[in-house]
Coordinates of C-alpha atoms and ligand atoms in Angstrom, one line a residue:
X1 CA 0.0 0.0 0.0
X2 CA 1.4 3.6 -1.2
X3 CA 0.8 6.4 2.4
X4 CA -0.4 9.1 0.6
X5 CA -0.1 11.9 3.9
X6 CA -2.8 14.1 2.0
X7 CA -5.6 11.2 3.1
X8 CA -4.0 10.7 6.6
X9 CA -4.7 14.7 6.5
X10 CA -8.2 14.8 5.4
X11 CA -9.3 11.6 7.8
X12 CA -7.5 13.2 10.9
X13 CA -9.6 16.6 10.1
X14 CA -13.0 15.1 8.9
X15 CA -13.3 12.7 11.8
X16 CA -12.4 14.9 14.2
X17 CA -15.0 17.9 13.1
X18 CA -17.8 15.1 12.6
X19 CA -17.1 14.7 16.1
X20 CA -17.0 18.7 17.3
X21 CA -19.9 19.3 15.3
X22 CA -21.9 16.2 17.1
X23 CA -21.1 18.1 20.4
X24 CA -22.6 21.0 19.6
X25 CA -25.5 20.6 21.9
X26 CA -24.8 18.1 24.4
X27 CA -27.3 16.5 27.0
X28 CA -24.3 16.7 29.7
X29 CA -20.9 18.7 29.2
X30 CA -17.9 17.7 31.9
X31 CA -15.4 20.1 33.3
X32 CA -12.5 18.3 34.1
X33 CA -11.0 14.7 33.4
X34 CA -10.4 13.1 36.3
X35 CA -11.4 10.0 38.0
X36 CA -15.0 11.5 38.8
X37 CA -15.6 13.2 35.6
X38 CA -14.1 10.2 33.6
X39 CA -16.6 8.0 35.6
X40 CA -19.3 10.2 35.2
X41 CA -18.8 10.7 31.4
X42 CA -18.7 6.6 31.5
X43 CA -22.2 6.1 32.8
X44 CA -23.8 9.0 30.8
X45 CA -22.7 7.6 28.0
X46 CA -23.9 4.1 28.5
X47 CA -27.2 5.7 29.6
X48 CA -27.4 6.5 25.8
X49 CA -26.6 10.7 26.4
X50 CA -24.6 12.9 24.4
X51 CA -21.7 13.6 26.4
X52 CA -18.6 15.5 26.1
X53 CA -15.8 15.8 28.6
X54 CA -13.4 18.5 27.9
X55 CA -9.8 18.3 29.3
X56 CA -7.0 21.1 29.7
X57 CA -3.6 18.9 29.9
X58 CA -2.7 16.5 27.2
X59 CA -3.5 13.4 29.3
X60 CA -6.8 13.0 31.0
X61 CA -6.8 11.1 33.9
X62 CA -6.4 14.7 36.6
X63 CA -5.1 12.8 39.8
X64 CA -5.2 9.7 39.6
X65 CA -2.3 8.5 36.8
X66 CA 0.1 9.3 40.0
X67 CA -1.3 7.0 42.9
X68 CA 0.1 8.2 46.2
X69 CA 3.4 10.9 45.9
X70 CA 4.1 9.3 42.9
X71 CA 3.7 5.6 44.0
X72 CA 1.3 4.6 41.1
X73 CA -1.3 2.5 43.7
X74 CA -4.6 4.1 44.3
X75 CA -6.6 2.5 47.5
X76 CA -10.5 2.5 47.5
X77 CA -13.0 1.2 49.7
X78 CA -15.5 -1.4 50.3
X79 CA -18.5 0.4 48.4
X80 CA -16.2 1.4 45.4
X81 CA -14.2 -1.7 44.8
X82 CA -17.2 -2.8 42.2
X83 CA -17.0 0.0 40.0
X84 CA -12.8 -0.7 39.2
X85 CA -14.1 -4.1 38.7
X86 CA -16.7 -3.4 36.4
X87 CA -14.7 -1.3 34.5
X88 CA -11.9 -4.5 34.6
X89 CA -9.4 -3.3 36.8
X90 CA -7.7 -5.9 39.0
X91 CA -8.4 -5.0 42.4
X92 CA -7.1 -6.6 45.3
X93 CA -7.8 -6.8 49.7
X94 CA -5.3 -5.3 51.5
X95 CA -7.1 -5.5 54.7
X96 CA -10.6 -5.4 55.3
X97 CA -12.3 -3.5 53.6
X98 CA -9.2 -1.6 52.1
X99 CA -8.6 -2.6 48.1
X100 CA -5.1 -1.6 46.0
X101 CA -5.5 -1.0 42.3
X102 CA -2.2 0.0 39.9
X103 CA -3.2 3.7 39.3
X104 CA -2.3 3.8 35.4
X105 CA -4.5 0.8 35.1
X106 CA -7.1 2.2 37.0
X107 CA -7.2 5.4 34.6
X108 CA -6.6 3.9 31.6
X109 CA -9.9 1.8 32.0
X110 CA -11.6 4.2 33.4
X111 CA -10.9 6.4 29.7
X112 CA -11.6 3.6 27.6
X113 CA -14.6 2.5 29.5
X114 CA -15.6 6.1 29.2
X115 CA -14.5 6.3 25.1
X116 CA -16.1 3.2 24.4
X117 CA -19.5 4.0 25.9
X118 CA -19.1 6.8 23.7
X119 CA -18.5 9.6 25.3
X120 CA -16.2 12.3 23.3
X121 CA -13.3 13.7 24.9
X122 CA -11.6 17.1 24.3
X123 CA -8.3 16.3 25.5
X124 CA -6.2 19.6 24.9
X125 CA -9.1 21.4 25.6
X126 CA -9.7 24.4 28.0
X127 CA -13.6 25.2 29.2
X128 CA -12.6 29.8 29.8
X129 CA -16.9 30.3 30.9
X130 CA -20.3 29.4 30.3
X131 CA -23.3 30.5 28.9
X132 CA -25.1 32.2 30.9
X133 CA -29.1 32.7 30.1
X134 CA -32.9 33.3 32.1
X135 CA -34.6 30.5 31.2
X136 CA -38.4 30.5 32.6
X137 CA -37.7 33.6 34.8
X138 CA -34.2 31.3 36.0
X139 CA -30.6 32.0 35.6
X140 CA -29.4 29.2 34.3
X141 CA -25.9 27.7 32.5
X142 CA -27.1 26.2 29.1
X143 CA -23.3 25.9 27.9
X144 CA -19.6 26.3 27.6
X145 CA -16.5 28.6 26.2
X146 CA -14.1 26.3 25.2
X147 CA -10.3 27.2 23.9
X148 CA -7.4 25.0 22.7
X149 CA -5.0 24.8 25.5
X150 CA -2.3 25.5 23.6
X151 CA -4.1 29.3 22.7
X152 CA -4.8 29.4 26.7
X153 CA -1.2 28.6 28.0
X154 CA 0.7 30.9 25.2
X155 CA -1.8 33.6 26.4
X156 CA -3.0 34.3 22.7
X157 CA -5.6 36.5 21.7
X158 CA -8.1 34.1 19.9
X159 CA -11.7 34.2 20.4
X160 CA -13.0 30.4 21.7
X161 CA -15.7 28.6 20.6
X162 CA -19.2 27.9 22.4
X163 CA -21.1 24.6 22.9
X164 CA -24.6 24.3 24.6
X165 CA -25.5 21.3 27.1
X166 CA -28.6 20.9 29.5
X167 CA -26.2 20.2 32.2
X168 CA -22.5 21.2 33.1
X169 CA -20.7 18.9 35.6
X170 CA -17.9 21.0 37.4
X171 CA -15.1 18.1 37.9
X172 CA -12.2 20.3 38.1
X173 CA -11.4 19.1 41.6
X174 CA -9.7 21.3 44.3
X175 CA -9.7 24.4 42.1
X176 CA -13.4 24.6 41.4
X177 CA -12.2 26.2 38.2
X178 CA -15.6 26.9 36.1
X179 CA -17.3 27.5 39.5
X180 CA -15.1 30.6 40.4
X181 CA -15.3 31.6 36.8
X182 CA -19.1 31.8 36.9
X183 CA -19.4 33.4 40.4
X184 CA -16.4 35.7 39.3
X185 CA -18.4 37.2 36.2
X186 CA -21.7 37.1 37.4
X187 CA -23.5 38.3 40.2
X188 CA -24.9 34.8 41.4
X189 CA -25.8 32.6 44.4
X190 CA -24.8 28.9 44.6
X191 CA -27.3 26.4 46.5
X192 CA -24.5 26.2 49.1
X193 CA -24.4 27.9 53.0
X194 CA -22.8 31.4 52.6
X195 CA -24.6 31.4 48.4
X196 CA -20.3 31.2 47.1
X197 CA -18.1 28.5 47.1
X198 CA -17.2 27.8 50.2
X199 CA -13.7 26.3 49.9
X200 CA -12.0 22.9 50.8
X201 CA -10.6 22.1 54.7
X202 CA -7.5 20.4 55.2
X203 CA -7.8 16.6 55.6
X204 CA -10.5 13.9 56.8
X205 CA -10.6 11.0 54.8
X206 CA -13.3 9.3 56.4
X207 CA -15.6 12.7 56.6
X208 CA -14.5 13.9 52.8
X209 CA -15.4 10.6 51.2
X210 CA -18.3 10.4 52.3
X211 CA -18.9 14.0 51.4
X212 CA -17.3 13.9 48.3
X213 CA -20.9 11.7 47.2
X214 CA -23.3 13.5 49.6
X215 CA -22.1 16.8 48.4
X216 CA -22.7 16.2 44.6
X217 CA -25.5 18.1 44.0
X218 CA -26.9 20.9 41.6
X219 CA -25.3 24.1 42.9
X220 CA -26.6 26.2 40.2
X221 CA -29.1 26.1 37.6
X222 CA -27.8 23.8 35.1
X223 CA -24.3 23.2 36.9
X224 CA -23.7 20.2 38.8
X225 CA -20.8 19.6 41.2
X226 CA -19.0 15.8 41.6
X227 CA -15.8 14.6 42.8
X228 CA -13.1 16.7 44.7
X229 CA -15.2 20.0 43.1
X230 CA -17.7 18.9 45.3
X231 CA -16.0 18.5 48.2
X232 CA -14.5 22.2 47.6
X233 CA -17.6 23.8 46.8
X234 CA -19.4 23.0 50.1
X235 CA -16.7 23.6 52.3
X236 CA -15.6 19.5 53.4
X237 CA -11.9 17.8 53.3
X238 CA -9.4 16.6 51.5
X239 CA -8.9 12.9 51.2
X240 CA -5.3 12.0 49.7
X241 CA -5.3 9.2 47.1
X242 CA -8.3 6.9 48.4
X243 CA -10.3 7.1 45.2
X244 CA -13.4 5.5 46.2
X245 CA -15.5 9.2 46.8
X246 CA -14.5 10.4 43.5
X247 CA -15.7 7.3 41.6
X248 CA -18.9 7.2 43.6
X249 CA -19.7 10.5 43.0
X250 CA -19.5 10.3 39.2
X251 CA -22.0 8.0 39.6
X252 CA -24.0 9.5 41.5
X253 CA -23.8 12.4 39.6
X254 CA -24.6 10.5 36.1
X255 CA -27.6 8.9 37.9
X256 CA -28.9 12.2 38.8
X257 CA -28.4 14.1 35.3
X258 CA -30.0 11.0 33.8
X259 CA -33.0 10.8 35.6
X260 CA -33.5 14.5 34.7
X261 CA -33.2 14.0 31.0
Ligands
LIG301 O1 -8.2 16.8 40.2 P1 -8.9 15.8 39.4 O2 -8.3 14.4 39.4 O3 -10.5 15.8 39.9 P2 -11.4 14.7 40.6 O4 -12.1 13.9 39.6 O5 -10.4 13.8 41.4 C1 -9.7 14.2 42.5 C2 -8.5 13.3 42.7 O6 -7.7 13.2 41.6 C3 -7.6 13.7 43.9 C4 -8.3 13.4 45.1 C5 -8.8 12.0 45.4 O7 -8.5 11.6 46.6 O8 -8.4 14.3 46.0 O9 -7.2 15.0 43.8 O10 -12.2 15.5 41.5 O11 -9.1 16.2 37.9 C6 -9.5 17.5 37.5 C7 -9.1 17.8 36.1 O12 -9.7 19.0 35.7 C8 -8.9 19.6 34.7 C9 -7.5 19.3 35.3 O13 -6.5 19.5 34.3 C10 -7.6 17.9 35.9 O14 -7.2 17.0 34.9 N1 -9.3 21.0 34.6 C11 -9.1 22.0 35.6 N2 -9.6 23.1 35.1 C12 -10.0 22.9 33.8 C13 -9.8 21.6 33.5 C14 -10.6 23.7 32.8 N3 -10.9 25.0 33.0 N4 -10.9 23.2 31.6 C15 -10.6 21.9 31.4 N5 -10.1 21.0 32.3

C-alpha cells in the first residue's frame, strides 16, 4: 500500500469535526478529566446521552495517573471496589475492607470504559466560561467557552468557541475552576451555606469521602458539582489518594443528570 499523507490529513480533520460538530448541543458537558468526571462521562454515556468531557492537559486522567506521591497504587474502599471491577481493573484486599488497584490501570480503563461508551473527549481542551441565560424567569448555564490549551497557556488572543448542554458537571477538583469563573463574572448565588463556594478544609478522609458523594449536587441552575469540586464547593476535606468518593460520585452524579433527562 502507497501512504499518501494528504488522506491521513483529510481523515484526521473530517473525523475529528464530525465529532465537534456532534457536540454541539450536548445533553451533559464535563469540566475536568479526572477519576470522577471520567466515571461520570462513562455512565452518561452508557445511559445512551450525548456527552462530552473536555480536558486542559494533554492526558486526561487529573489525579489519579500518580497514585500516592508518585507511588502509582490508588486505594479504595469497600463500596467502590465494584466500579474498578466493572470497568476491569484488577483490584485486590489489603485489609478489610481496604482494596489496591495499579493507578495507570485504573485510569486507563476508566478512559476507555468512558471512550467506548461513547462519550467524546476534548483532550487539549480548555472550558474559559459558560453560557449564561434566564430561562423560565431562572438564571441558568445552558453551555460552555471552550479554547485549545495551547491558545490558553501561550496567552494568545483568539476568540474560543461555544457549545450548549442541558447540564454542566464542574469536575475540576480542588480548584473549582468553572465554579469561580461563573461566580467571578456574574452576580450569582450557589445552592451552598454562605450562596459562594465555600472552599476545601484540610484533611479527613473518612468525613471527605463520604462528602465527596453526599455533596454532589446541583449548585446552580444547570451546573452540577462531583468529585473533589464537590468536596471544595461545600466547604468539606481533602482525602489523599483513596479514590473510592471520587468514583462514587460520578456515579451519582450520572444517575442524577440521567434521571433529569
Ligand atoms: O483533580 P482531578 O483528578 O479531579 P477529581 O475527579 O479527582 C480528584 C482526585 O484526583 C484527587 C483526590 C482524590 O482523593 O483528591 O485530587 O475530583 O481532575 C480535575 C481535572 O480537571 C482539569 C485538570 O487538568 C484535571 O485533569 N481542569 C481543571 N480546570 C479545567 C480543567 C478547565 N478550566 N478546563 C478543562 N479542564
Amino acid at each position: 500500500m502507497i501512504i499518501d499523507e494528504r488522506i491521513v490529513t483529510e481523515a484526521i480533520a473530517g473525523s475529528f469535526f464530525e465529532k465537534f460538530k456532534s457536540c454541539i448541543d450536548l445533553d451533559v458537558a464535563i469540566v475536568g478529566g479526572g477519576p470522577s468526571g471520567l466515571t461520570a462521562a462513562w455512565r452518561l454515556a452508557r445511559a445512551g446521552r450525548n456527552v462530552a468531557l473536555f480536558e486542559r492537559k494533554l492526558s486526561i486522567g487529573g489525579g489519579m495517573w500518580g497514585g500516592g506521591m508518585t507511588w502509582t497504587s490508588i486505594v479504595v474502599q469497600n463500596e467502590a471496589k465494584g466500579i474498578l471491577e466493572e470497568a476491569g481493573v484488577a483490584v485486590s484486599e489489603y485489609k478489610p475492607g481496604y482494596y489496591t488497584a495499579d493507578s495507570v490501570a485504573a485510569t486507563a480503563a476508566l478512559a476507555y470504559q468512558a471512550t467506548k461508551a461513547g462519550a467524546h473527549v476534548f483532550n487539549c481542551t480548555s472550558v474559559e466560561d459558560v453560557v449564561l441565560r434566564e430561562v423560565d424567569g431562572v438564571r441558568r448555564v445552558i453551555g460552555l467557552v471552550v479554547n485549545s490549551s495551547p491558545v490558553e497557556i501561550a496567552r494568545l488572543h483568539v476568540d474560543p468557541l461555544v457549545l450548549h448542554c442541558r447540564y454542566a458537571i464542574e469536575c475540576t477538583g480542588h480548584d473549582t475552576e468553572m465554579l469561580k469563573t461563573l461566580v467571578r463574572k456574574n452576580d450569582v448565588k450557589l445552592n451552598t451555606p454562605s450562596g459562594v463556594i465555600e472552599g476545601e478544609q484540610s484533611m479527613w478522609a473518612d468525613v471527605a469521602e463520604a462528602n465527596t458523594v453526599r455533596y454532589t449536587q446541583e449548585v446552580f441552575p444547570g451546573v452540577w458539582v462531583a468529585g473533589m469540586a464537590a468536596n471544595a464547593t461545600f466547604g468539606s476535606y481533602r482525602m489523599g489518594p483513596i479514590f473510592g468518593g471520587m468514583l462514587l460520585s460520578g456515579v451519582h452524579v450520572a444517575e442524577a443528570i440521567d434521571a433529569l433527562l
